[in-house]
Tab-separated table of C-alpha atoms and ligand atoms in Angstrom:
chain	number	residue	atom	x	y	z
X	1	UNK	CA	7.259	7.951	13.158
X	2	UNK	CA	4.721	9.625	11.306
X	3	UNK	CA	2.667	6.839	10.026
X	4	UNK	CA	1.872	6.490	13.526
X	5	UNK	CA	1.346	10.058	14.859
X	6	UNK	CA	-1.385	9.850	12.039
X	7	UNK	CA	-2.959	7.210	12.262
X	8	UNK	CA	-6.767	7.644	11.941
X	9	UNK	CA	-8.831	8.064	15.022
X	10	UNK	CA	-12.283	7.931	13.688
X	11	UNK	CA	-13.426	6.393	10.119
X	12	UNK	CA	-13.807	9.599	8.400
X	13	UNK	CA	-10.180	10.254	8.414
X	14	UNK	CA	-9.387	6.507	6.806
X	15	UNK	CA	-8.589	6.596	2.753
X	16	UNK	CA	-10.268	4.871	0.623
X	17	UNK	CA	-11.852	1.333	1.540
X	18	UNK	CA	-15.292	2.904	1.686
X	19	UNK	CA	-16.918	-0.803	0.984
X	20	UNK	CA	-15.350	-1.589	4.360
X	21	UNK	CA	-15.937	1.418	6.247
X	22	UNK	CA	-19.795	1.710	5.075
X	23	UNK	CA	-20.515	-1.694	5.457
X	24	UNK	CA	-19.012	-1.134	9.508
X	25	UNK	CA	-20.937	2.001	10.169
X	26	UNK	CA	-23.795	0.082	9.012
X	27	UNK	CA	-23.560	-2.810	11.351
X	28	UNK	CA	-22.456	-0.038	14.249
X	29	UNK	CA	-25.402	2.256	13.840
X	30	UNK	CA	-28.142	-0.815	13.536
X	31	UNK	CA	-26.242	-2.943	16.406
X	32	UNK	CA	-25.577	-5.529	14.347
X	33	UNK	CA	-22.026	-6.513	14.380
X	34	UNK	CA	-20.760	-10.176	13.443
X	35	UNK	CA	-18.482	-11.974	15.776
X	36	UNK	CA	-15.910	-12.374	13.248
X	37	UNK	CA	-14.561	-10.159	10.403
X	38	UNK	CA	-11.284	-11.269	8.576
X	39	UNK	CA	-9.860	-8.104	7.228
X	40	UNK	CA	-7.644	-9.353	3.966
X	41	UNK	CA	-5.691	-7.232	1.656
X	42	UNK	CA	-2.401	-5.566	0.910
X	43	UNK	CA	-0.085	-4.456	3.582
X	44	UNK	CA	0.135	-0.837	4.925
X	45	UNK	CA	-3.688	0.026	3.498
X	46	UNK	CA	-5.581	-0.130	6.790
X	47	UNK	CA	-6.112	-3.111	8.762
X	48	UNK	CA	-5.409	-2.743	11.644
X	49	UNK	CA	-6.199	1.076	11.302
X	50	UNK	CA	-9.922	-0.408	11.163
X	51	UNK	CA	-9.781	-3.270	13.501
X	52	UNK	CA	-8.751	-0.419	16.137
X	53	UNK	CA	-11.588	1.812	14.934
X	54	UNK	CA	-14.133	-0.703	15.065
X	55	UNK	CA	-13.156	-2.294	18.415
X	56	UNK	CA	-13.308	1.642	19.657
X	57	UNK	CA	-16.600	2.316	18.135
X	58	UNK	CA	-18.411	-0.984	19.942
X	59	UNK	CA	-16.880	-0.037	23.399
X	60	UNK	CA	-17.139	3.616	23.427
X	61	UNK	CA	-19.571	5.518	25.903
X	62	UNK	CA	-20.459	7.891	23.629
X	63	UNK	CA	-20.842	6.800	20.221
X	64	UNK	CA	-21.134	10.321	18.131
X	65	UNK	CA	-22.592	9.807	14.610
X	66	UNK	CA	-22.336	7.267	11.636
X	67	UNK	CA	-21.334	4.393	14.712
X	68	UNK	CA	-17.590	6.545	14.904
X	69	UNK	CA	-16.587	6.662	18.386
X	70	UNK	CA	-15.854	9.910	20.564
X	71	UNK	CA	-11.941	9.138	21.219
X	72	UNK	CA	-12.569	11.135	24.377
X	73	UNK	CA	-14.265	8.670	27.260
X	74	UNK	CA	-12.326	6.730	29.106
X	75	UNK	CA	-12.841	3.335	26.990
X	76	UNK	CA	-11.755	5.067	23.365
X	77	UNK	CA	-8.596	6.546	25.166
X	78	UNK	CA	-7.751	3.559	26.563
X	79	UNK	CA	-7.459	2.003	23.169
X	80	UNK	CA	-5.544	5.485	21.668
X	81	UNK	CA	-2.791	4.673	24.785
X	82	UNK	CA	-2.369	1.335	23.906
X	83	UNK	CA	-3.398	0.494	27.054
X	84	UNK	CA	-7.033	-1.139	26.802
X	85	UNK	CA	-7.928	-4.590	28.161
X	86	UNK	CA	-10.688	-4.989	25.630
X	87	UNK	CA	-8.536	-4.904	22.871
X	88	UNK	CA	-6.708	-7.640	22.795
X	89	UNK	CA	-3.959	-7.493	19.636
X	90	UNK	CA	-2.095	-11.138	18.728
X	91	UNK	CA	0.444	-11.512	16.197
X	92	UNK	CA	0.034	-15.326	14.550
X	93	UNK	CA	3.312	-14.758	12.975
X	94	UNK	CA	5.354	-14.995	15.927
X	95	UNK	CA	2.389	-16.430	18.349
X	96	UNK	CA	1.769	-19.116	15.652
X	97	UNK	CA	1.045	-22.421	18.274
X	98	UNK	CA	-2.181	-23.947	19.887
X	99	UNK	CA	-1.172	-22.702	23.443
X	100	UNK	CA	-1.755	-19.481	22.123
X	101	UNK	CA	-4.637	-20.124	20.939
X	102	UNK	CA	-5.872	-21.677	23.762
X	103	UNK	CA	-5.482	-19.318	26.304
X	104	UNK	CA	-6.806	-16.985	23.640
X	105	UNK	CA	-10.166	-19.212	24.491
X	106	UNK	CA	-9.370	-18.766	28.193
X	107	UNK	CA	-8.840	-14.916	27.353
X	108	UNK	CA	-11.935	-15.003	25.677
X	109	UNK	CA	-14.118	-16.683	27.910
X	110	UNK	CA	-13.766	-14.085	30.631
X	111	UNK	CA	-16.189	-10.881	30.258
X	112	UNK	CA	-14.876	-7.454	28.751
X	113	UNK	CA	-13.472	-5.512	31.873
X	114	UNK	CA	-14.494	-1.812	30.903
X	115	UNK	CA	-16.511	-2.204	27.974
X	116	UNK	CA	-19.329	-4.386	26.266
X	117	UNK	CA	-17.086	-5.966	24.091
X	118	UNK	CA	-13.696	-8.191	23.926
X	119	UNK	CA	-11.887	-7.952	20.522
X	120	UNK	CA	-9.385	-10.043	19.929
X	121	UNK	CA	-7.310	-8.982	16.683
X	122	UNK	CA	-5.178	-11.549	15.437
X	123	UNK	CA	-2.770	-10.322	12.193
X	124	UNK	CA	-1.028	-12.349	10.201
X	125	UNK	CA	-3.668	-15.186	10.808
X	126	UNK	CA	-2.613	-17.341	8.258
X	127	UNK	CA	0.808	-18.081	9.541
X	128	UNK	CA	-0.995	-20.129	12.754
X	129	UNK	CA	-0.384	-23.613	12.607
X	130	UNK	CA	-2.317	-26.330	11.425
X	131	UNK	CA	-3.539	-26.946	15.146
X	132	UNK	CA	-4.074	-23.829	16.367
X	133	UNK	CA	-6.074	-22.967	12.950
X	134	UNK	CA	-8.635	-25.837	14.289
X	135	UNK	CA	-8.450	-24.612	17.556
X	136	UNK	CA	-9.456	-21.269	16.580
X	137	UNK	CA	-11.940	-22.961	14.209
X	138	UNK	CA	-13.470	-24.665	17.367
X	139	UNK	CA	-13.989	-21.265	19.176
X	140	UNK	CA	-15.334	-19.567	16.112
X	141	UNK	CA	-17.962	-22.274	15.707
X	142	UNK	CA	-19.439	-20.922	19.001
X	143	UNK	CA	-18.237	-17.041	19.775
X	144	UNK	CA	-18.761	-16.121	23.143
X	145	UNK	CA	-21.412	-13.281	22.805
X	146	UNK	CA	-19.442	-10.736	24.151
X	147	UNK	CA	-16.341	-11.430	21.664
X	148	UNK	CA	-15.326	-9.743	18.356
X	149	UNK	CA	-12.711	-11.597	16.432
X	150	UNK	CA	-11.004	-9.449	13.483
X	151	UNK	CA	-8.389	-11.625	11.963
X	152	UNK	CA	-6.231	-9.946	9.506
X	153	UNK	CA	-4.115	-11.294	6.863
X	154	UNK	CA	-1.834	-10.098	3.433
X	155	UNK	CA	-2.229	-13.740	2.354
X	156	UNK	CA	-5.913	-14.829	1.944
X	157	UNK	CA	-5.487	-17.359	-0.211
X	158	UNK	CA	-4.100	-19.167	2.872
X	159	UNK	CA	-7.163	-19.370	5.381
X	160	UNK	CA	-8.811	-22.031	5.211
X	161	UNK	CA	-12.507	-22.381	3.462
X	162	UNK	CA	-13.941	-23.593	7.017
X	163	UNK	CA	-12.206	-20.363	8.511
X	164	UNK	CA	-13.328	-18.450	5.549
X	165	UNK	CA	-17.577	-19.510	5.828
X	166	UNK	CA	-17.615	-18.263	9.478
X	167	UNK	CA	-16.560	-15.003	8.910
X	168	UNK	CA	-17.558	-11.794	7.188
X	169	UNK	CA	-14.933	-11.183	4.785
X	170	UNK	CA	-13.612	-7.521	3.916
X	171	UNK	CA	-11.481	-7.036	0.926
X	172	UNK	CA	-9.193	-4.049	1.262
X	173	UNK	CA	-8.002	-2.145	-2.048
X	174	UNK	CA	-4.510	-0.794	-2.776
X	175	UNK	CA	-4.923	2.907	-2.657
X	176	UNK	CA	-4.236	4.876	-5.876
X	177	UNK	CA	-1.879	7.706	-5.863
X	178	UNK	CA	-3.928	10.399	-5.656
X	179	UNK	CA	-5.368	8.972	-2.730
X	180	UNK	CA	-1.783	9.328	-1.313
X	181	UNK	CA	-0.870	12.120	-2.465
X	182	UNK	CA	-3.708	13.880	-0.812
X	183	UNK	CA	-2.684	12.380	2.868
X	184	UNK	CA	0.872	13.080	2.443
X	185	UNK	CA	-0.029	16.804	1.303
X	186	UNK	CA	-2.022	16.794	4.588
X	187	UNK	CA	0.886	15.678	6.897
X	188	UNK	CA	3.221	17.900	5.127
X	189	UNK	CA	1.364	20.474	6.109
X	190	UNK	CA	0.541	19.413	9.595
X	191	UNK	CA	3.895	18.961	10.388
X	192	UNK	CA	4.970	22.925	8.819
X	193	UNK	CA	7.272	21.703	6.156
X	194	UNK	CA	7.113	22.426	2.713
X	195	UNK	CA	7.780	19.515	-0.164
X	196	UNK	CA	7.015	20.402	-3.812
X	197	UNK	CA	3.907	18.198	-4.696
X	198	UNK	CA	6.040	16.391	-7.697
X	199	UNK	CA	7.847	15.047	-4.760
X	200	UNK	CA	4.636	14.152	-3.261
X	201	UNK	CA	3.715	12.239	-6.118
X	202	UNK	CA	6.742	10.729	-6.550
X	203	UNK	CA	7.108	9.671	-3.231
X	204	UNK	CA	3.178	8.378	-3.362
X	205	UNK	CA	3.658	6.712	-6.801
X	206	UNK	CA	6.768	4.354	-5.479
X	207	UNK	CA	4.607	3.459	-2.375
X	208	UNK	CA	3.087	0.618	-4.535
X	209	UNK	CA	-1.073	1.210	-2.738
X	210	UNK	CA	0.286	1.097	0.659
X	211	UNK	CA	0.040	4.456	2.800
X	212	UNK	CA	2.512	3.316	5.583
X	213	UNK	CA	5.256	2.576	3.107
X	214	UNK	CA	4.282	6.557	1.901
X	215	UNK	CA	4.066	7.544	5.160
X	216	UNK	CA	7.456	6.059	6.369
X	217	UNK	CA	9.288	7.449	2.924
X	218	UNK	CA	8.156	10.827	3.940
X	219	UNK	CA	9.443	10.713	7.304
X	220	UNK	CA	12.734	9.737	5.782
X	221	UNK	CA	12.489	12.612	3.464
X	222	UNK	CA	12.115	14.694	5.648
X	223	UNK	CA	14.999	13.883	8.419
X	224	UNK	CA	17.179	13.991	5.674
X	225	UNK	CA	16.333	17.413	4.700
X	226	UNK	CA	16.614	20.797	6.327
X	227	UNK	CA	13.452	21.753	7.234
X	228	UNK	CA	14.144	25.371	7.071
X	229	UNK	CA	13.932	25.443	3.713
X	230	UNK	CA	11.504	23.770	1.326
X	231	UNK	CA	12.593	20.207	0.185
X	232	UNK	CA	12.325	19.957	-3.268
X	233	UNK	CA	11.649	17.270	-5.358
X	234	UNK	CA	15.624	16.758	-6.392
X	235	UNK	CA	16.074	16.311	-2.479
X	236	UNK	CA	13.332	13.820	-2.636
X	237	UNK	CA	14.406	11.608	-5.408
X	238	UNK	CA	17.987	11.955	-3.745
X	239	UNK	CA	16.757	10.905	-0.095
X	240	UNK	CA	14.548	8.355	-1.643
X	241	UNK	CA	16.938	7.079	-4.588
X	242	UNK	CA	13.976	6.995	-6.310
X	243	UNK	CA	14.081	7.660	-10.209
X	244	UNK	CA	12.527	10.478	-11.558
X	245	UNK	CA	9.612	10.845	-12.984
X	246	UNK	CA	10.394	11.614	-16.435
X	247	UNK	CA	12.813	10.006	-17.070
X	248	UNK	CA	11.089	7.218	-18.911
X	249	UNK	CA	9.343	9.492	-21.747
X	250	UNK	CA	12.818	11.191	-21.907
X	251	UNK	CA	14.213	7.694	-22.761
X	252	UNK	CA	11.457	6.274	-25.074
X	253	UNK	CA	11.403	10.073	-26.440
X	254	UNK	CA	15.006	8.758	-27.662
X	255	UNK	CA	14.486	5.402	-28.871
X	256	UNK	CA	11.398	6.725	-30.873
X	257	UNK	CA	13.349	9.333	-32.670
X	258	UNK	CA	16.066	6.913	-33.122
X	259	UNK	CA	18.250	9.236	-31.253
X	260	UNK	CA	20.949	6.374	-30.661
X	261	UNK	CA	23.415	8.819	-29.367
X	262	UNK	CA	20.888	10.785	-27.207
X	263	UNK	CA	19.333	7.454	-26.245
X	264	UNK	CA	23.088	6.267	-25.024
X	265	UNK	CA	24.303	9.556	-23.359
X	266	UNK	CA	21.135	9.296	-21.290
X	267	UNK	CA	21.960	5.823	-20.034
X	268	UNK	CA	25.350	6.839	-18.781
X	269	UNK	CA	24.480	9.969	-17.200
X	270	UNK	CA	21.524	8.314	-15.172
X	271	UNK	CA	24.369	5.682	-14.450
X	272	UNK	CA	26.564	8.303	-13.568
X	273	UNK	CA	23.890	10.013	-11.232
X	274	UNK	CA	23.612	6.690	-8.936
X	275	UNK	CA	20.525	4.967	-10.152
X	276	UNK	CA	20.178	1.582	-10.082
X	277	UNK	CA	19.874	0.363	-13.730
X	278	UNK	CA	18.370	-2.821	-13.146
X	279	UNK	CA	15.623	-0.515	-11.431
X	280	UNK	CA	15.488	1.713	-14.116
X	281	UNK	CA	14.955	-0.914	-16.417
X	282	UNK	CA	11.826	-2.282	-14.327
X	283	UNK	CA	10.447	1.097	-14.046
X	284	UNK	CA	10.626	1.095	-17.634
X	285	UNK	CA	9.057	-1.884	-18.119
X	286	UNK	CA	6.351	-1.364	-16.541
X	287	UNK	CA	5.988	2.159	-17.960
X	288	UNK	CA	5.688	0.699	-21.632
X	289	UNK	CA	3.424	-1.827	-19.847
X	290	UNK	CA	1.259	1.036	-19.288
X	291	UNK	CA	1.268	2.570	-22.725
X	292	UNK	CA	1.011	-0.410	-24.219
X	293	UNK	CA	-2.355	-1.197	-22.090
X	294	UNK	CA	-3.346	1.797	-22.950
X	295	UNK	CA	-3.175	1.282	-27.023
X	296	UNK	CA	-5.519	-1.965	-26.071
X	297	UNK	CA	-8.192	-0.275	-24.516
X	298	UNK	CA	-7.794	2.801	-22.026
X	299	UNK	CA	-10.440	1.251	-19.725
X	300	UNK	CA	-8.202	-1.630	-19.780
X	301	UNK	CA	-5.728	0.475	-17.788
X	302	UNK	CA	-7.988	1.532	-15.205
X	303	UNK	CA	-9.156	-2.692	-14.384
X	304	UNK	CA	-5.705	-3.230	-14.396
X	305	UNK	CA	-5.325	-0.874	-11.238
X	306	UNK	CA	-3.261	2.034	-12.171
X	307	UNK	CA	-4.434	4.959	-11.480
X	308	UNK	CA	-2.587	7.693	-14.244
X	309	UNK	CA	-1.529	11.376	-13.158
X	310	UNK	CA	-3.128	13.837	-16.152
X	311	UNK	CA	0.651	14.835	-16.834
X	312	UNK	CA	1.407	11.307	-17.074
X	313	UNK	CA	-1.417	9.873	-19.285
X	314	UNK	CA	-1.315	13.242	-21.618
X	315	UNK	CA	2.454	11.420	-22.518
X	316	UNK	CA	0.794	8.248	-22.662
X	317	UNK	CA	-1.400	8.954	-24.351
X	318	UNK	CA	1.062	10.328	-27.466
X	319	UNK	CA	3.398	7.566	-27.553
X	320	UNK	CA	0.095	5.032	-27.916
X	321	UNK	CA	-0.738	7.128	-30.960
X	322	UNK	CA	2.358	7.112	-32.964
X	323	UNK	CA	3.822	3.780	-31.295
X	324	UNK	CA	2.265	0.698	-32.776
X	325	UNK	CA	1.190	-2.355	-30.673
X	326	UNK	CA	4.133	-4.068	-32.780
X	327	UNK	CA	6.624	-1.772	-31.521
X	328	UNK	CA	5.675	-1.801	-28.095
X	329	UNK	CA	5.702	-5.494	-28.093
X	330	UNK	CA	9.492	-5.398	-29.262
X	331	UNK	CA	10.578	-2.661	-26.556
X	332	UNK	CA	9.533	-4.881	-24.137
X	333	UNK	CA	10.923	-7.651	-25.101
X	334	UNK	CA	13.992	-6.187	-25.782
X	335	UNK	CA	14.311	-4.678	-22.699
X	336	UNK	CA	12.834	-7.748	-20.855
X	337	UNK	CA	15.968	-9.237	-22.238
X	338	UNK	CA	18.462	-6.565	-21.278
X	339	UNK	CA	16.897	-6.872	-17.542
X	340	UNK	CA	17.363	-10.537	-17.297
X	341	UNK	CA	21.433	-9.830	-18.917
X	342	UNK	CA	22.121	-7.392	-16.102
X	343	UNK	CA	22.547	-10.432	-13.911
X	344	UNK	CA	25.578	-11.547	-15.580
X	345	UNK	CA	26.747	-8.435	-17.313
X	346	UNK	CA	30.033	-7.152	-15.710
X	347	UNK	CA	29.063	-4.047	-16.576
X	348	UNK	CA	25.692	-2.608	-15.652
X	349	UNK	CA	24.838	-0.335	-17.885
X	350	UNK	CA	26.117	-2.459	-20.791
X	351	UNK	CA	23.095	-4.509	-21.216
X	352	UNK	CA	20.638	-1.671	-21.483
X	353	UNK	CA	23.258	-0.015	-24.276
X	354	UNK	CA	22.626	-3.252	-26.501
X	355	UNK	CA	19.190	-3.344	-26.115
X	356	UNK	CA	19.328	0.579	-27.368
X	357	UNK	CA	21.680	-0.937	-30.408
X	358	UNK	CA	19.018	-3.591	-31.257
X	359	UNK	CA	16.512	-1.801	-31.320
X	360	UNK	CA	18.177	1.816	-33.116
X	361	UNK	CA	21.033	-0.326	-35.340
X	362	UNK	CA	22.994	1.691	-37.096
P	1	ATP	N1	-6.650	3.561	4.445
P	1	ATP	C1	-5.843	4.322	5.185
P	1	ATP	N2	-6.217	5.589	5.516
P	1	ATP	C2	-5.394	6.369	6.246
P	1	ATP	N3	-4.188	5.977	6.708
P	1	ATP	C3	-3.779	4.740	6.417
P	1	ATP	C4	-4.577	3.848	5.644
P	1	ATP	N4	-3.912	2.704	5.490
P	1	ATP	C5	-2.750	2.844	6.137
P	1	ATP	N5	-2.653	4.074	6.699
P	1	ATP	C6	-1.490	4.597	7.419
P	1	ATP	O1	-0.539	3.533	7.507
P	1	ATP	C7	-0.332	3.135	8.853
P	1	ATP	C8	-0.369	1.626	8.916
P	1	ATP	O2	-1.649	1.142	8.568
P	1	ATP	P1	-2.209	-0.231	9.148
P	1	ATP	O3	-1.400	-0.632	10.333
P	1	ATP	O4	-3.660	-0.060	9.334
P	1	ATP	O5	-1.905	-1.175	7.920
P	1	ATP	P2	-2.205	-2.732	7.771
P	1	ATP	O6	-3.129	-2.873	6.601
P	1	ATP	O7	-2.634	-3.285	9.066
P	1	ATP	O8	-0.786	-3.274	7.340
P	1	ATP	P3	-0.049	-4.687	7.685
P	1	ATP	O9	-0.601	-5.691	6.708
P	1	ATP	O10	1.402	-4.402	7.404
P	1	ATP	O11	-0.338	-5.006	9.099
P	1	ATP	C9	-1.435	3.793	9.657
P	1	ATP	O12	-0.961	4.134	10.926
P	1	ATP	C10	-1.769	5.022	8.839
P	1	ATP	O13	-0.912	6.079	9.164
P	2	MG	MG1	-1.714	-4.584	10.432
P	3	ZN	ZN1	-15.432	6.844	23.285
């Protein structure tokens, strides 16, 4: 699998989260690291990437600069080969009981074997149980000074406040699509295949912030494709059953002429070429979201989180000149309406060939 043949080895290959990383090279290069970090934040943006990183940088032999580690002495490799006895990697969702946890405290209580350090890692830490929450609480309280706990979590809002005030807490951002695109371009070219980088995008805007979910659409991408040639980004939308790009201005370029026929014709050929039209309509959705952010305020767009491709907001920004708030407000309702009638419509498409009616009439 790709995501993990590239997985980064020191902190200047991680994306994004530079709060996270500085604030880690900071402790490493000073020497002062907390006992406990809880790592919170989408899935697939770096976790346990970083937990990995950090528990290599406090063991390693040979720390080279900014507190990264050398990934060549006999502790760092260790941890690259899955095979170090320092690092110590639990899974609360499926290890959710106070036996765990309790030999965890046994665990812990013995001295690192080849480094300084023990690190315990425990993801998914809000799925422990009610007892084995206070049990960990217990050993938190009073860290062993030779233990680093990193908990990790997708679900913050679940740890407790007690948990919460005895750790140092790390926030980790979804990563924008540029950010991405640029790692997927990277692979891609490691690996000596060629994608078009509108497939890139594509494939980096439907990962939703999360590399691995990138990282895994590109691997299935490219199985599916003959590498001999270059994959193109019809062979990525295909592999991916993703919808293309511009599709939505296409559409709302027909509903604001009032092309009803156009508009129409459109929705049955996009039926006819296998997409989904319940996720075309979301995809729409949110794309008039987007433009209709954008006639608010365009900053507004940016603290909402998404990030715009110049292609993208050059569209945008046309339809939030000669589409009024109004307007937008009645696309998406209208279309908020045909979404929730596809769940009883016998016929998929016919839903989003009303709202098209409704909103174009005669
Ligand atoms: N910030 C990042 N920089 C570079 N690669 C990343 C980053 N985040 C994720 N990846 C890629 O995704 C893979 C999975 O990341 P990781 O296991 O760190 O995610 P996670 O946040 O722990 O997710 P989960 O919540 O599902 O456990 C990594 O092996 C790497 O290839
Ligand atoms: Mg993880
Ligand atoms: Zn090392």
């Amino acid at each position: 699998m790709l995501y993990r043949k590239y997985r980064p080895v020191t902190f200047s290959e991680v994306v994004g989260q530079e709060h996270v990383i500085k604030t880690l090279q900071g402790a490493l290069t000073t020497g002062r690291v907390g006992h406990a970090y809880l790592f919170c934040g989408p899935r697939g943006t770096g976790k346990t990437t970083i937990a990995r990183l950090l528990a290599k940088s406090l063991n390693c032999e040979q720390k080279i600069k900014d507190g990264d580690c050398d990934n060549s002495c006999q502790t760092c490799l260790a941890v690259n080969q899955n095979r170090s006895l320092d690092l110590i990697e639990i899974d609360a969702a499926s290890n959710r009981g106070i036996d765990e946890i309790r030999s965890l405290k046994e665990s812990a209580s013995v001295a690192a074997s080849g480094g300084k350090y023990k690190i315990f890692v425990i993801d998914e830490v809000h799925a422990l149980t009610k007892d084995a929450f206070n049990a960990l609480l217990k050993i938190l309280e009073e860290p062993p000074a030779h233990v680093v706990f990193i908990l990790a979590t997708t679900e913050p809002h679940k740890i407790l406040p007690t948990v919460l005030s005895r750790v140092q807490r790390f926030d980790f951002k979804r990563l924008n699509p540029k950010q991405t695109f640029a790692k997927l371009k990277y692979i891609v070219k490691a690996e000596k295949t060629e994608i078009d980088d509108e497939g890139l995008m594509a494939i980096a805007m439907s990962s939703d912030g999360a590399l691995r979910d990138a990282e895994v659409a590109l691997s299935k991408v490219i199985a599916s494709c003959d590498r001999k040639n270059k994959i193109s980004t019809e062979n990525v939308y295909e592999s991916l059953g993703l919808i293309p790009l511009n599709y939505y201005p296409e559409f709302l370029g027909h509903l604001a002429a009032s092309d009803k026929n156009t508009a129409l014709d459109f929705i049955n050929k996009t039926y006819a070429a296998g997409i989904d039209m319940d996720h075309f309509t979301s995809g729409f959705i949110e794309y008039l979201r987007k433009i209709l952010m954008h006639t608010i305020n365009p900053a507004v767009l940016v603290s909402v989180g998404e990030e715009l491709l110049e292609q993208d907001l050059k569209i945008i920004l046309a339809y939030s000149q000669t589409l009024t708030q109004q307007q937008l407000i009645r696309l998406l309702s209208i279309f908020m309406s045909a979404k929730e009638g596809m769940k009883s419509s016998p016929i998929p498409q016919l839903p989003l060939e009303l709202a098209v009616l409704e909103l174009v009439g005669k």
